[in-house]
């Protein structure tokens, strides 16, 4: 009898995951969906990466990862207190469409709430369908935190999304 594979749980990444985070993200960096980063960038303090370890055929071999997303608190600005940035969101090809992105997003929203963040922002060069399903709404760049929005590259054609989190 063939057993079913239980999905790996979402967990917080550690410094030991830096190379696996880089390997998972590299195809997305090559395609232009993610900005280039180095292995050292994945060890940077102040960023919380949530990951889904490889979980079977097509999953991350040798301790690889099937998905990741990062959360970084942004400096407070007038009109944007306690805002957070959702970034480096990717799911390994072959594992997309299996619900990993939704699981990662739910875990990140819970982490953002635990951190006391009131708003999340993100940018995507894609259609943003996962964000829209998750309650985000597309906003003009002018409504995003200025310090973060100033770093967006208009040539990438990114769409900006925001989500107001429930107050505790």
PDB file of C-alpha atoms in Angstrom:
ATOM      1  CA  UNK A   1       0.000   0.000   0.000  1.00  0.00           C
ATOM      2  CA  UNK A   2       1.357   3.388  -0.989  1.00  0.00           C
ATOM      3  CA  UNK A   3       1.459   5.975   1.814  1.00  0.00           C
ATOM      4  CA  UNK A   4       0.668   9.597   1.319  1.00  0.00           C
ATOM      5  CA  UNK A   5       3.326  12.188   1.852  1.00  0.00           C
ATOM      6  CA  UNK A   6       2.566  14.606   4.677  1.00  0.00           C
ATOM      7  CA  UNK A   7       3.454  18.184   3.805  1.00  0.00           C
ATOM      8  CA  UNK A   8       6.402  19.606   5.672  1.00  0.00           C
ATOM      9  CA  UNK A   9       5.505  22.262   8.239  1.00  0.00           C
ATOM     10  CA  UNK A  10       6.359  25.926   7.791  1.00  0.00           C
ATOM     11  CA  UNK A  11       9.240  26.845  10.083  1.00  0.00           C
ATOM     12  CA  UNK A  12      11.491  29.813  10.786  1.00  0.00           C
ATOM     13  CA  UNK A  13      14.767  29.696   8.876  1.00  0.00           C
ATOM     14  CA  UNK A  14      18.114  29.752  10.639  1.00  0.00           C
ATOM     15  CA  UNK A  15      21.526  30.919   9.435  1.00  0.00           C
ATOM     16  CA  UNK A  16      22.184  27.314   8.421  1.00  0.00           C
ATOM     17  CA  UNK A  17      19.446  27.678   5.783  1.00  0.00           C
ATOM     18  CA  UNK A  18      21.189  30.522   3.911  1.00  0.00           C
ATOM     19  CA  UNK A  19      22.617  28.375   1.107  1.00  0.00           C
ATOM     20  CA  UNK A  20      19.325  26.506   0.641  1.00  0.00           C
ATOM     21  CA  UNK A  21      17.437  29.833   0.568  1.00  0.00           C
ATOM     22  CA  UNK A  22      19.838  31.091  -2.085  1.00  0.00           C
ATOM     23  CA  UNK A  23      19.491  27.886  -4.136  1.00  0.00           C
ATOM     24  CA  UNK A  24      15.678  28.052  -3.976  1.00  0.00           C
ATOM     25  CA  UNK A  25      15.645  31.754  -4.906  1.00  0.00           C
ATOM     26  CA  UNK A  26      18.297  31.617  -7.668  1.00  0.00           C
ATOM     27  CA  UNK A  27      15.926  30.620 -10.524  1.00  0.00           C
ATOM     28  CA  UNK A  28      13.603  33.487  -9.549  1.00  0.00           C
ATOM     29  CA  UNK A  29      16.548  35.906  -9.489  1.00  0.00           C
ATOM     30  CA  UNK A  30      17.654  34.720 -12.951  1.00  0.00           C
ATOM     31  CA  UNK A  31      14.130  35.249 -14.336  1.00  0.00           C
ATOM     32  CA  UNK A  32      13.955  38.772 -12.859  1.00  0.00           C
ATOM     33  CA  UNK A  33      11.077  37.902 -10.512  1.00  0.00           C
ATOM     34  CA  UNK A  34      13.380  38.493  -7.504  1.00  0.00           C
ATOM     35  CA  UNK A  35      16.139  41.021  -7.120  1.00  0.00           C
ATOM     36  CA  UNK A  36      19.655  39.574  -7.034  1.00  0.00           C
ATOM     37  CA  UNK A  37      20.931  38.593  -3.604  1.00  0.00           C
ATOM     38  CA  UNK A  38      23.946  36.753  -2.265  1.00  0.00           C
ATOM     39  CA  UNK A  39      24.139  33.886   0.212  1.00  0.00           C
ATOM     40  CA  UNK A  40      25.277  36.459   2.802  1.00  0.00           C
ATOM     41  CA  UNK A  41      22.046  38.419   2.255  1.00  0.00           C
ATOM     42  CA  UNK A  42      20.099  35.403   3.505  1.00  0.00           C
ATOM     43  CA  UNK A  43      22.021  35.570   6.802  1.00  0.00           C
ATOM     44  CA  UNK A  44      21.285  39.289   7.359  1.00  0.00           C
ATOM     45  CA  UNK A  45      19.872  40.092  10.795  1.00  0.00           C
ATOM     46  CA  UNK A  46      16.450  41.716  10.940  1.00  0.00           C
ATOM     47  CA  UNK A  47      14.840  39.552   8.302  1.00  0.00           C
ATOM     48  CA  UNK A  48      12.637  36.637   9.270  1.00  0.00           C
ATOM     49  CA  UNK A  49      12.494  33.938   6.634  1.00  0.00           C
ATOM     50  CA  UNK A  50       9.799  31.320   6.870  1.00  0.00           C
ATOM     51  CA  UNK A  51      10.489  28.144   4.914  1.00  0.00           C
ATOM     52  CA  UNK A  52       8.909  24.879   3.851  1.00  0.00           C
ATOM     53  CA  UNK A  53      11.536  22.115   3.796  1.00  0.00           C
ATOM     54  CA  UNK A  54      11.655  19.801   0.774  1.00  0.00           C
ATOM     55  CA  UNK A  55       8.953  17.190   1.099  1.00  0.00           C
ATOM     56  CA  UNK A  56       9.321  14.530  -1.521  1.00  0.00           C
ATOM     57  CA  UNK A  57       9.590  13.937  -5.264  1.00  0.00           C
ATOM     58  CA  UNK A  58      10.499  17.179  -6.956  1.00  0.00           C
ATOM     59  CA  UNK A  59      11.088  18.742  -3.556  1.00  0.00           C
ATOM     60  CA  UNK A  60      14.308  20.152  -2.288  1.00  0.00           C
ATOM     61  CA  UNK A  61      16.983  17.464  -2.355  1.00  0.00           C
ATOM     62  CA  UNK A  62      19.709  17.243   0.290  1.00  0.00           C
ATOM     63  CA  UNK A  63      17.890  19.386   2.831  1.00  0.00           C
ATOM     64  CA  UNK A  64      16.708  21.840   0.206  1.00  0.00           C
ATOM     65  CA  UNK A  65      13.617  23.961   0.519  1.00  0.00           C
ATOM     66  CA  UNK A  66      10.320  23.916  -1.357  1.00  0.00           C
ATOM     67  CA  UNK A  67       9.287  27.475  -0.487  1.00  0.00           C
ATOM     68  CA  UNK A  68      10.167  30.623   1.409  1.00  0.00           C
ATOM     69  CA  UNK A  69       8.949  34.102   2.251  1.00  0.00           C
ATOM     70  CA  UNK A  70      10.592  36.901   4.226  1.00  0.00           C
ATOM     71  CA  UNK A  71       9.276  39.532   6.608  1.00  0.00           C
ATOM     72  CA  UNK A  72      11.131  42.712   7.483  1.00  0.00           C
ATOM     73  CA  UNK A  73       9.877  45.520   9.718  1.00  0.00           C
ATOM     74  CA  UNK A  74      10.104  48.885   7.985  1.00  0.00           C
ATOM     75  CA  UNK A  75      11.105  52.080   9.796  1.00  0.00           C
ATOM     76  CA  UNK A  76       8.055  53.986  11.001  1.00  0.00           C
ATOM     77  CA  UNK A  77       6.980  56.893   8.810  1.00  0.00           C
ATOM     78  CA  UNK A  78       4.127  59.372   9.124  1.00  0.00           C
ATOM     79  CA  UNK A  79       1.035  57.515   7.942  1.00  0.00           C
ATOM     80  CA  UNK A  80       2.851  54.161   8.059  1.00  0.00           C
ATOM     81  CA  UNK A  81       3.430  53.144  11.677  1.00  0.00           C
ATOM     82  CA  UNK A  82       4.410  49.534  12.286  1.00  0.00           C
ATOM     83  CA  UNK A  83       4.558  48.521   8.625  1.00  0.00           C
ATOM     84  CA  UNK A  84       6.237  45.360   7.403  1.00  0.00           C
ATOM     85  CA  UNK A  85       7.605  44.224   4.072  1.00  0.00           C
ATOM     86  CA  UNK A  86       6.766  40.811   2.641  1.00  0.00           C
ATOM     87  CA  UNK A  87       9.461  39.824   0.127  1.00  0.00           C
ATOM     88  CA  UNK A  88      11.490  37.015  -1.435  1.00  0.00           C
ATOM     89  CA  UNK A  89       8.328  34.915  -1.779  1.00  0.00           C
ATOM     90  CA  UNK A  90       8.959  31.850  -3.914  1.00  0.00           C
ATOM     91  CA  UNK A  91       7.905  28.234  -4.286  1.00  0.00           C
ATOM     92  CA  UNK A  92      10.056  25.688  -6.108  1.00  0.00           C
ATOM     93  CA  UNK A  93       8.942  24.818  -9.622  1.00  0.00           C
ATOM     94  CA  UNK A  94       7.142  21.488  -9.495  1.00  0.00           C
ATOM     95  CA  UNK A  95       5.673  22.326  -6.084  1.00  0.00           C
ATOM     96  CA  UNK A  96       3.694  25.377  -7.226  1.00  0.00           C
ATOM     97  CA  UNK A  97      -0.058  24.961  -7.150  1.00  0.00           C
ATOM     98  CA  UNK A  98       0.108  22.585  -4.170  1.00  0.00           C
ATOM     99  CA  UNK A  99      -0.915  25.162  -1.563  1.00  0.00           C
ATOM    100  CA  UNK A 100       2.583  25.927  -0.280  1.00  0.00           C
ATOM    101  CA  UNK A 101       2.300  29.619  -1.154  1.00  0.00           C
ATOM    102  CA  UNK A 102      -0.976  29.891   0.758  1.00  0.00           C
ATOM    103  CA  UNK A 103       0.557  28.113   3.771  1.00  0.00           C
ATOM    104  CA  UNK A 104       3.581  30.403   3.713  1.00  0.00           C
ATOM    105  CA  UNK A 105       1.379  33.493   3.417  1.00  0.00           C
ATOM    106  CA  UNK A 106      -0.817  32.399   6.352  1.00  0.00           C
ATOM    107  CA  UNK A 107       2.274  31.758   8.499  1.00  0.00           C
ATOM    108  CA  UNK A 108       3.748  35.127   7.559  1.00  0.00           C
ATOM    109  CA  UNK A 109       0.503  36.943   8.415  1.00  0.00           C
ATOM    110  CA  UNK A 110       0.503  35.270  11.840  1.00  0.00           C
ATOM    111  CA  UNK A 111       4.155  36.234  12.375  1.00  0.00           C
ATOM    112  CA  UNK A 112       3.462  39.844  11.334  1.00  0.00           C
ATOM    113  CA  UNK A 113       0.602  40.035  13.838  1.00  0.00           C
ATOM    114  CA  UNK A 114       2.853  38.590  16.595  1.00  0.00           C
ATOM    115  CA  UNK A 115       5.406  41.309  15.765  1.00  0.00           C
ATOM    116  CA  UNK A 116       2.778  44.024  16.195  1.00  0.00           C
ATOM    117  CA  UNK A 117       2.813  45.086  12.557  1.00  0.00           C
ATOM    118  CA  UNK A 118      -0.313  46.887  11.420  1.00  0.00           C
ATOM    119  CA  UNK A 119       0.250  46.906   7.665  1.00  0.00           C
ATOM    120  CA  UNK A 120       2.114  44.722   5.197  1.00  0.00           C
ATOM    121  CA  UNK A 121       3.335  45.867   1.809  1.00  0.00           C
ATOM    122  CA  UNK A 122       4.844  43.937  -1.055  1.00  0.00           C
ATOM    123  CA  UNK A 123       5.640  44.331  -4.716  1.00  0.00           C
ATOM    124  CA  UNK A 124       5.336  41.754  -7.466  1.00  0.00           C
ATOM    125  CA  UNK A 125       6.339  41.608 -11.101  1.00  0.00           C
ATOM    126  CA  UNK A 126       3.634  38.943 -11.502  1.00  0.00           C
ATOM    127  CA  UNK A 127      -0.138  39.176 -11.422  1.00  0.00           C
ATOM    128  CA  UNK A 128      -0.331  39.241  -7.606  1.00  0.00           C
ATOM    129  CA  UNK A 129      -3.199  36.714  -7.592  1.00  0.00           C
ATOM    130  CA  UNK A 130      -2.001  35.040  -4.368  1.00  0.00           C
ATOM    131  CA  UNK A 131      -1.825  38.406  -2.618  1.00  0.00           C
ATOM    132  CA  UNK A 132      -5.282  39.396  -3.824  1.00  0.00           C
ATOM    133  CA  UNK A 133      -6.707  36.052  -2.634  1.00  0.00           C
ATOM    134  CA  UNK A 134      -4.964  36.670   0.708  1.00  0.00           C
ATOM    135  CA  UNK A 135      -6.780  39.972   1.234  1.00  0.00           C
ATOM    136  CA  UNK A 136      -4.175  42.376  -0.099  1.00  0.00           C
ATOM    137  CA  UNK A 137      -5.278  45.172  -2.394  1.00  0.00           C
ATOM    138  CA  UNK A 138      -3.286  46.822  -5.123  1.00  0.00           C
ATOM    139  CA  UNK A 139      -2.298  50.371  -4.255  1.00  0.00           C
ATOM    140  CA  UNK A 140      -0.507  53.186  -6.064  1.00  0.00           C
ATOM    141  CA  UNK A 141       3.200  53.388  -5.233  1.00  0.00           C
ATOM    142  CA  UNK A 142       2.544  56.871  -3.780  1.00  0.00           C
ATOM    143  CA  UNK A 143       0.508  55.276  -0.947  1.00  0.00           C
ATOM    144  CA  UNK A 144       3.284  52.874   0.087  1.00  0.00           C
ATOM    145  CA  UNK A 145       5.881  53.733   2.755  1.00  0.00           C
ATOM    146  CA  UNK A 146       8.161  56.265   1.036  1.00  0.00           C
ATOM    147  CA  UNK A 147      11.438  54.857   2.313  1.00  0.00           C
ATOM    148  CA  UNK A 148      10.661  51.461   0.828  1.00  0.00           C
ATOM    149  CA  UNK A 149       8.914  52.695  -2.336  1.00  0.00           C
ATOM    150  CA  UNK A 150      11.915  54.886  -3.210  1.00  0.00           C
ATOM    151  CA  UNK A 151      13.911  51.682  -3.772  1.00  0.00           C
ATOM    152  CA  UNK A 152      11.476  50.229  -6.305  1.00  0.00           C
ATOM    153  CA  UNK A 153      12.812  50.057  -9.852  1.00  0.00           C
ATOM    154  CA  UNK A 154      10.104  51.356 -12.229  1.00  0.00           C
ATOM    155  CA  UNK A 155      11.645  49.394 -15.114  1.00  0.00           C
ATOM    156  CA  UNK A 156      10.668  46.136 -13.390  1.00  0.00           C
ATOM    157  CA  UNK A 157       6.964  46.961 -13.769  1.00  0.00           C
ATOM    158  CA  UNK A 158       6.163  45.939 -10.207  1.00  0.00           C
ATOM    159  CA  UNK A 159       2.666  46.169  -8.808  1.00  0.00           C
ATOM    160  CA  UNK A 160       2.404  47.243  -5.162  1.00  0.00           C
ATOM    161  CA  UNK A 161       0.026  45.526  -2.726  1.00  0.00           C
ATOM    162  CA  UNK A 162      -0.912  46.319   0.870  1.00  0.00           C
ATOM    163  CA  UNK A 163      -2.824  44.575   3.630  1.00  0.00           C
ATOM    164  CA  UNK A 164      -4.107  46.171   6.830  1.00  0.00           C
ATOM    165  CA  UNK A 165      -3.757  43.705   9.692  1.00  0.00           C
ATOM    166  CA  UNK A 166      -6.342  43.460  12.450  1.00  0.00           C
ATOM    167  CA  UNK A 167      -5.409  45.381  15.548  1.00  0.00           C
ATOM    168  CA  UNK A 168      -4.784  43.255  18.607  1.00  0.00           C
TER     169      UNK A 168
END
